[in-house]
Short mmCIF file of C-alpha atoms and ligand atoms in Angstrom, two decimals:
data_model
loop_
_atom_site.label_atom_id
_atom_site.label_comp_id
_atom_site.label_asym_id
_atom_site.label_seq_id
_atom_site.Cartn_x
_atom_site.Cartn_y
_atom_site.Cartn_z
CA MET Y 1 2.39 18.89 -17.87
CA ILE Y 2 5.29 21.26 -18.53
CA ILE Y 3 8.88 19.97 -18.54
CA VAL Y 4 11.72 22.49 -18.60
CA LEU Y 5 14.98 20.99 -19.85
CA LYS Y 6 18.42 21.97 -18.57
CA ARG Y 7 20.20 24.65 -20.61
CA ASN Y 8 22.16 23.89 -23.76
CA GLN Y 9 21.24 20.22 -24.21
CA GLU Y 10 22.38 18.34 -27.31
CA GLU Y 11 19.65 18.00 -29.90
CA GLU Y 12 20.04 14.19 -30.02
CA LYS Y 13 19.45 13.84 -26.28
CA VAL Y 14 16.32 16.00 -26.46
CA LYS Y 15 15.03 13.93 -29.36
CA SER Y 16 15.50 10.60 -27.62
CA PHE Y 17 13.92 11.98 -24.42
CA ILE Y 18 10.80 13.02 -26.39
CA GLU Y 19 10.73 9.60 -28.08
CA MET Y 20 10.84 7.91 -24.68
CA LEU Y 21 7.91 10.07 -23.44
CA THR Y 22 5.66 9.24 -26.40
CA ARG Y 23 6.58 5.55 -26.23
CA LYS Y 24 6.01 5.21 -22.49
CA TYR Y 25 2.88 7.37 -22.08
CA GLU Y 26 -0.21 8.20 -24.11
CA VAL Y 27 0.84 11.80 -24.74
CA THR Y 28 1.82 14.11 -27.53
CA VAL Y 29 4.73 16.45 -26.91
CA ASN Y 30 4.90 20.10 -28.03
CA THR Y 31 8.35 21.63 -28.03
CA TRP Y 32 9.32 25.28 -27.58
CA VAL Y 33 12.98 25.99 -28.23
CA GLY Y 34 14.33 29.15 -26.57
CA THR Y 35 17.77 30.69 -26.86
CA HIS Y 36 19.24 28.55 -24.08
CA SER Y 37 16.61 26.14 -22.90
CA THR Y 38 13.84 23.98 -24.27
CA VAL Y 39 10.36 23.60 -22.78
CA LEU Y 40 8.16 20.56 -23.47
CA GLY Y 41 4.37 20.58 -23.13
CA LEU Y 42 2.75 17.16 -22.64
CA LEU Y 43 -0.83 16.77 -23.82
CA GLY Y 44 -3.06 13.76 -23.32
CA ASP Y 45 -3.34 11.29 -20.46
CA THR Y 46 -0.77 12.76 -18.09
CA ALA Y 47 -2.36 11.14 -15.01
CA ALA Y 48 -0.17 8.08 -15.65
CA VAL Y 49 3.02 10.13 -15.98
CA ASP Y 50 5.25 9.79 -12.93
CA ASP Y 51 6.55 13.31 -12.20
CA GLU Y 52 9.29 12.00 -9.93
CA TYR Y 53 10.63 9.73 -12.64
CA ILE Y 54 10.66 12.65 -15.10
CA ALA Y 55 12.33 14.97 -12.59
CA ALA Y 56 15.07 12.36 -12.04
CA GLN Y 57 16.11 12.35 -15.70
CA PRO Y 58 19.52 14.03 -16.18
CA ILE Y 59 18.34 16.48 -18.85
CA VAL Y 60 15.34 17.72 -16.86
CA GLU Y 61 15.48 21.01 -14.93
CA SER Y 62 11.91 21.03 -13.57
CA VAL Y 63 8.45 19.49 -13.99
CA LYS Y 64 5.11 21.18 -13.39
CA ARG Y 65 1.66 19.70 -13.59
CA VAL Y 66 -0.96 21.97 -15.06
CA GLN Y 67 -3.71 19.38 -14.68
CA GLU Y 68 -4.80 17.50 -11.61
CA PRO Y 69 -3.32 14.00 -11.25
CA TYR Y 70 -6.75 12.48 -10.57
CA LYS Y 71 -8.95 11.66 -13.50
CA LYS Y 72 -11.95 9.56 -12.50
CA ALA Y 73 -12.65 11.72 -9.45
CA ASN Y 74 -12.20 14.94 -11.45
CA ARG Y 75 -15.27 17.07 -12.08
CA LYS Y 76 -13.74 18.29 -15.35
CA PHE Y 77 -14.29 14.88 -16.91
CA HIS Y 78 -17.58 14.14 -15.12
CA PRO Y 79 -19.49 17.39 -14.60
CA ASP Y 80 -22.61 15.82 -13.06
CA ASP Y 81 -22.73 15.05 -9.34
CA THR Y 82 -22.34 11.40 -8.39
CA VAL Y 83 -25.34 10.27 -6.36
CA VAL Y 84 -24.91 7.27 -4.05
CA ARG Y 85 -28.22 5.53 -3.55
CA VAL Y 86 -28.56 2.62 -1.14
CA ASN Y 87 -32.36 2.57 -1.13
CA GLU Y 88 -35.19 4.97 -1.88
CA ASN Y 89 -34.64 6.96 1.34
CA ALA Y 90 -30.92 6.50 1.80
CA VAL Y 91 -29.33 8.76 -0.78
CA ILE Y 92 -26.15 10.85 -0.63
CA GLY Y 93 -25.29 13.48 -3.20
CA ASP Y 94 -28.71 14.44 -4.60
CA GLY Y 95 -28.65 17.94 -3.12
CA SER Y 96 -30.21 16.95 0.19
CA LEU Y 97 -28.41 16.59 3.53
CA ALA Y 98 -28.14 12.91 4.45
CA LEU Y 99 -27.92 12.06 8.15
CA ILE Y 100 -25.78 9.10 9.20
CA ALA Y 101 -25.98 8.59 12.95
CA GLY Y 102 -25.25 6.08 15.67
CA PRO Y 103 -22.70 5.23 18.32
CA CYS Y 104 -18.95 5.28 17.83
CA SER Y 105 -18.91 1.56 18.67
CA VAL Y 106 -21.54 -1.12 18.85
CA GLU Y 107 -21.63 -2.16 22.51
CA SER Y 108 -24.74 -4.32 22.96
CA ARG Y 109 -27.98 -5.27 21.25
CA GLU Y 110 -29.95 -2.97 23.54
CA GLN Y 111 -27.64 -0.04 22.85
CA ILE Y 112 -27.48 -0.27 19.06
CA CYS Y 113 -31.18 -1.05 18.59
CA SER Y 114 -32.38 1.73 20.89
CA VAL Y 115 -30.06 4.33 19.31
CA ALA Y 116 -31.03 3.16 15.81
CA ALA Y 117 -34.74 3.60 16.57
CA ARG Y 118 -34.17 7.09 17.98
CA VAL Y 119 -31.98 8.41 15.16
CA LYS Y 120 -34.37 7.01 12.59
CA ALA Y 121 -37.28 8.80 14.25
CA ALA Y 122 -35.26 12.03 14.07
CA GLY Y 123 -34.67 11.68 10.32
CA ALA Y 124 -31.40 9.75 9.97
CA THR Y 125 -31.37 7.53 6.90
CA PHE Y 126 -28.22 5.53 7.72
CA LEU Y 127 -27.02 3.86 10.94
CA ARG Y 128 -23.37 4.13 11.89
CA GLY Y 129 -21.60 1.94 14.43
CA GLY Y 130 -18.07 0.61 14.67
CA ALA Y 131 -17.48 -3.13 15.04
CA PHE Y 132 -13.77 -3.05 14.17
CA LYS Y 133 -12.30 -0.02 15.90
CA PRO Y 134 -8.92 1.57 15.18
CA ARG Y 135 -7.68 2.69 18.61
CA THR Y 136 -4.52 4.59 19.44
CA SER Y 137 -3.91 2.36 22.45
CA PRO Y 138 -3.71 -1.42 22.05
CA TYR Y 139 -5.31 -1.70 25.52
CA ALA Y 140 -8.45 0.26 24.60
CA PHE Y 141 -11.78 -1.35 23.61
CA SER Y 142 -11.37 -2.29 19.98
CA GLY Y 143 -14.93 -3.24 19.13
CA LEU Y 144 -17.10 -6.35 19.23
CA LYS Y 145 -15.88 -7.31 15.73
CA ALA Y 146 -17.98 -10.07 14.08
CA GLU Y 147 -20.49 -9.95 16.94
CA GLY Y 148 -20.80 -6.19 16.45
CA LEU Y 149 -21.66 -6.73 12.79
CA GLU Y 150 -24.37 -9.22 13.81
CA LEU Y 151 -25.86 -6.65 16.19
CA LEU Y 152 -25.81 -4.01 13.45
CA LYS Y 153 -27.76 -6.43 11.26
CA GLU Y 154 -30.34 -6.82 14.01
CA ALA Y 155 -30.70 -3.05 14.28
CA LYS Y 156 -31.08 -2.88 10.52
CA ALA Y 157 -33.76 -5.58 10.59
CA GLU Y 158 -35.67 -3.62 13.24
CA THR Y 159 -35.39 -0.16 11.70
CA GLY Y 160 -34.63 -0.66 8.02
CA LEU Y 161 -31.65 1.68 8.33
CA PRO Y 162 -28.71 0.71 6.11
CA ILE Y 163 -25.44 0.04 7.91
CA VAL Y 164 -22.28 2.16 7.69
CA THR Y 165 -19.31 0.54 9.42
CA GLU Y 166 -15.53 0.54 9.25
CA LEU Y 167 -13.41 -2.07 7.51
CA MET Y 168 -9.81 -2.18 8.72
CA SER Y 169 -8.51 -5.23 6.91
CA ILE Y 170 -9.46 -6.79 3.59
CA GLU Y 171 -9.44 -10.20 5.30
CA HIS Y 172 -12.64 -9.18 7.12
CA LEU Y 173 -14.50 -8.41 3.88
CA PRO Y 174 -16.47 -11.71 3.85
CA LEU Y 175 -18.06 -10.63 7.15
CA PHE Y 176 -19.28 -7.38 5.51
CA GLU Y 177 -21.74 -8.95 3.09
CA ASP Y 178 -24.77 -7.29 4.73
CA VAL Y 179 -23.01 -3.98 5.30
CA ASP Y 180 -24.39 -1.27 3.01
CA VAL Y 181 -21.59 1.30 3.10
CA ILE Y 182 -17.99 0.42 3.96
CA GLN Y 183 -16.19 3.11 5.95
CA ILE Y 184 -12.45 3.52 5.52
CA GLY Y 185 -11.16 5.39 8.54
CA ALA Y 186 -8.80 8.33 8.63
CA ARG Y 187 -5.90 6.11 9.61
CA ASN Y 188 -6.34 3.91 6.57
CA MET Y 189 -6.87 6.65 3.99
CA GLN Y 190 -3.50 5.85 2.48
CA ASN Y 191 -3.55 2.08 2.94
CA PHE Y 192 -3.12 1.67 -0.79
CA GLU Y 193 -3.42 -2.13 -0.87
CA LEU Y 194 -6.76 -1.86 0.93
CA LEU Y 195 -7.93 0.92 -1.41
CA ARG Y 196 -7.03 -1.13 -4.48
CA GLU Y 197 -9.05 -4.09 -3.18
CA LEU Y 198 -12.05 -1.82 -2.60
CA GLY Y 199 -11.94 -0.99 -6.28
CA HIS Y 200 -13.36 -4.47 -6.89
CA VAL Y 201 -16.09 -4.26 -4.26
CA ASN Y 202 -19.65 -3.52 -5.33
CA LYS Y 203 -20.59 -1.32 -2.37
CA PRO Y 204 -20.28 2.41 -1.67
CA ILE Y 205 -17.11 3.39 0.20
CA LEU Y 206 -17.12 6.20 2.75
CA LEU Y 207 -13.54 7.45 2.64
CA LYS Y 208 -12.42 9.61 5.54
CA ARG Y 209 -9.69 12.19 5.15
CA GLY Y 210 -6.48 11.31 6.97
CA LEU Y 211 -5.42 13.33 10.00
CA ALA Y 212 -2.54 14.92 8.12
CA ASN Y 213 -3.59 14.62 4.50
CA THR Y 214 -4.20 17.28 1.89
CA ILE Y 215 -7.34 17.60 -0.19
CA GLU Y 216 -5.43 16.35 -3.23
CA GLU Y 217 -4.18 13.29 -1.32
CA LEU Y 218 -7.78 12.51 -0.35
CA LEU Y 219 -8.78 12.72 -4.00
CA MET Y 220 -5.87 10.50 -5.03
CA SER Y 221 -7.03 7.90 -2.50
CA ALA Y 222 -10.54 8.06 -3.99
CA GLU Y 223 -8.87 7.64 -7.37
CA TYR Y 224 -7.29 4.36 -6.21
CA ILE Y 225 -10.75 2.95 -5.47
CA MET Y 226 -12.26 4.34 -8.66
CA ALA Y 227 -9.39 3.16 -10.85
CA GLY Y 228 -10.33 -0.41 -9.85
CA GLY Y 229 -13.88 0.09 -11.12
CA ASN Y 230 -15.79 1.13 -7.98
CA GLU Y 231 -16.99 4.67 -8.60
CA GLN Y 232 -19.30 4.88 -5.57
CA VAL Y 233 -17.06 6.86 -3.24
CA ILE Y 234 -18.25 9.30 -0.57
CA LEU Y 235 -15.62 11.68 0.80
CA CYS Y 236 -15.62 12.67 4.46
CA GLU Y 237 -13.92 15.66 6.06
CA ARG Y 238 -13.42 14.74 9.75
CA GLY Y 239 -10.95 17.35 10.94
CA ILE Y 240 -7.21 17.54 10.49
CA ARG Y 241 -4.29 17.93 12.90
CA THR Y 242 -3.22 21.50 13.46
CA TYR Y 243 -1.43 23.31 16.31
CA GLU Y 244 -4.81 23.97 17.97
CA THR Y 245 -5.32 21.77 21.00
CA PHE Y 246 -8.73 22.95 22.23
CA THR Y 247 -10.47 20.62 19.81
CA ARG Y 248 -9.52 17.02 19.01
CA ASN Y 249 -8.90 18.09 15.39
CA THR Y 250 -9.60 21.23 13.37
CA LEU Y 251 -12.59 21.04 11.05
CA ASP Y 252 -11.49 22.16 7.60
CA ILE Y 253 -14.87 23.55 6.59
CA SER Y 254 -13.45 25.03 3.39
CA ALA Y 255 -12.70 21.48 2.23
CA VAL Y 256 -16.41 21.13 1.40
CA PRO Y 257 -16.76 23.85 -1.27
CA ILE Y 258 -13.25 23.08 -2.52
CA LEU Y 259 -14.01 19.38 -2.94
CA LYS Y 260 -17.41 20.13 -4.47
CA ARG Y 261 -15.59 22.20 -7.09
CA LEU Y 262 -12.82 19.69 -7.78
CA THR Y 263 -14.81 16.48 -7.76
CA HIS Y 264 -18.27 15.13 -8.59
CA LEU Y 265 -18.17 12.79 -5.56
CA PRO Y 266 -20.44 13.50 -2.57
CA VAL Y 267 -18.80 15.18 0.42
CA ILE Y 268 -19.92 14.75 4.01
CA ILE Y 269 -18.75 16.16 7.35
CA ASP Y 270 -18.04 14.36 10.62
CA PRO Y 271 -18.38 17.05 13.30
CA SER Y 272 -17.92 14.48 16.10
CA HIS Y 273 -14.33 13.45 15.32
CA ALA Y 274 -13.54 16.96 14.07
CA SER Y 275 -14.25 18.50 17.46
CA GLY Y 276 -14.07 15.75 20.08
CA ILE Y 277 -16.52 17.80 22.16
CA SER Y 278 -20.25 17.07 22.27
CA TRP Y 279 -21.42 20.71 22.54
CA LEU Y 280 -19.48 21.61 19.38
CA VAL Y 281 -21.20 18.95 17.27
CA GLU Y 282 -24.36 20.98 16.62
CA PRO Y 283 -22.72 24.29 15.58
CA LEU Y 284 -20.32 22.45 13.26
CA ALA Y 285 -23.19 20.44 11.80
CA LEU Y 286 -25.04 23.69 11.07
CA ALA Y 287 -21.93 25.06 9.35
CA ALA Y 288 -21.70 21.89 7.24
CA ALA Y 289 -25.34 22.27 6.20
CA ALA Y 290 -24.74 25.91 5.26
CA VAL Y 291 -21.55 25.27 3.32
CA GLY Y 292 -23.10 22.68 1.02
CA ALA Y 293 -22.18 19.29 2.52
CA ASP Y 294 -24.08 16.30 1.16
CA GLY Y 295 -24.38 14.73 4.57
CA LEU Y 296 -23.31 14.44 8.18
CA ILE Y 297 -21.99 11.47 10.13
CA ILE Y 298 -22.64 11.97 13.82
CA GLU Y 299 -21.91 9.94 16.94
CA VAL Y 300 -25.03 9.45 19.06
CA HIS Y 301 -24.96 7.41 22.28
CA ASN Y 302 -27.76 6.50 24.68
CA ASP Y 303 -25.45 7.12 27.65
CA PRO Y 304 -22.36 9.10 26.58
CA SER Y 305 -20.73 9.14 30.01
CA HIS Y 306 -20.53 5.34 29.96
CA ALA Y 307 -19.62 4.95 26.27
CA LEU Y 308 -16.79 2.47 25.62
CA CYS Y 309 -15.38 4.80 22.96
CA ASP Y 310 -15.61 8.53 22.18
CA GLY Y 311 -18.14 9.42 24.91
CA ALA Y 312 -16.94 13.03 25.17
CA GLN Y 313 -17.95 13.78 21.60
CA SER Y 314 -21.14 11.73 21.56
CA ILE Y 315 -24.49 13.47 21.72
CA THR Y 316 -27.64 11.98 23.22
CA PRO Y 317 -30.69 11.01 21.16
CA ASP Y 318 -32.51 14.08 22.56
CA GLN Y 319 -29.67 16.33 21.40
CA PHE Y 320 -29.74 14.62 18.01
CA ASP Y 321 -33.47 15.38 17.72
CA ARG Y 322 -32.75 19.10 18.12
CA LEU Y 323 -29.73 18.98 15.81
CA ALA Y 324 -31.70 17.25 13.06
CA GLU Y 325 -34.42 19.86 13.27
CA LYS Y 326 -31.96 22.75 13.10
CA VAL Y 327 -29.84 21.36 10.24
CA GLY Y 328 -33.08 20.70 8.38
CA ALA Y 329 -34.01 24.38 8.78
CA VAL Y 330 -30.57 25.57 7.57
CA THR Y 331 -30.71 23.23 4.57
CA LYS Y 332 -34.13 24.54 3.70
CA THR Y 333 -33.04 28.18 3.96
CA VAL Y 334 -29.75 27.80 2.11
CA ARG Y 335 -30.77 25.29 -0.57
CA GLY Y 336 -34.48 25.96 -0.83
CA LEU Y 337 -35.23 22.31 -0.05
C1 PEP X 401 -15.07 6.60 13.54
O1 PEP X 401 -15.83 7.02 12.65
O2 PEP X 401 -15.47 6.07 14.59
C2 PEP X 401 -13.61 6.81 13.37
C3 PEP X 401 -12.73 6.05 13.99
O3 PEP X 401 -13.34 7.86 12.57
P1 PEP X 401 -11.93 8.42 12.01
O4 PEP X 401 -11.39 7.35 11.13
O5 PEP X 401 -12.34 9.67 11.29
O6 PEP X 401 -11.07 8.71 13.19
MN1 MN X 402 -15.48 7.47 17.10
#
C-alpha cells in the first residue's frame, strides 16, 4: 500500500503518523522523502488496513493499494486449485466440468424425484432445487421451505445425488443438516452477517455473484466466509445487470478466466439466471465449458410451461441430455479430458 502525504508536513506529524501505522497494523513502513512531499510504502499484512480510515487522516493526500485486499482467496498465497469434494463422484475444481442440475424450486415429490433421476442419468453429479426462494414480489411462490428440504432429501435417497440449495437466513441453518452444499444467492452476496456465520459452517458454500457486484466484491465476500475458517467456497457467475434488456442479465464470461487467475477457488457458471431464456442456456453452457469453468448450475424442469418459478429459463430433461453431451465434447476437446 502506498500513502502519499500532503506537501510540506512537519516532521513530528509524519513521525507520529508512522508510529500509529506500525502500532495499529502488522506492517513495516518505508519512507521516501521528496522535495515537497513524502511517500510511505506499507509492507506486510495490509489486508487489515482500512484505506478509508487512512484517507481520512489530515496529513494524507492519497492512498493506493498495490496488493489485493483479499488474502485467503488470493491465488498468490495459495497457488494450488481448491478442490471441493462432496463424495467420490461429486467434485468441483479438479479440472473437470461438474454438472449441478434440477428445478429452480422444489414443487412436489414427483417433480423433484423425476427430474433428479433424469439429470443423474445425463451425468449431473449434484441436484439443485430451491426450498427457500428469494422472489422480487412478495406475492410470488416463495418455495416449500422445510417441506421442500424434506423432498430434496427423498430425491437424494433415491438417486444418491448430493443436494445444493439456497439458505436465506441463518435461523434456518438447523434445517440444512442434510444439505451438502449451501447456496448463497445473488441477493445475499453482501449479507455480511450471514457470510460471517457461514465461516463457522462445515459445508461447502456456493456463493453467487450479486447482480451489481464487481469481481473484487465477490472475492471479498468469499473472504468473509474464509476468514471465519470455512475455506470450501465455490464462486458462481450468474450474470450481472447491464443496459441490455434482451436477456435477464448479461453473462460476464470473462469473469471465469479472471477469477481463475485471481483466486484458487472453483468457479462455476449459471447460464439459466444469466440469460432468462431456455434456448440460450445451451450456447452459454458451451461457452462456459470452453472458457475453463469448473462447473455449471442449470435449471431443469419436467414441465417448464407450468413451473412455479423461472419456467422461461428452464430446460427439459431431454434438452439437458443433449446439453450434457455437447458440454462433455467441448470439455474433452479444450481440456483433453
Ligand atoms: C436460483 O439459483 O434459483 C437463484 C435464485 O439464483 P440467483 O441468486 O443467482 O438469482
Ligand atoms: Mn431460479
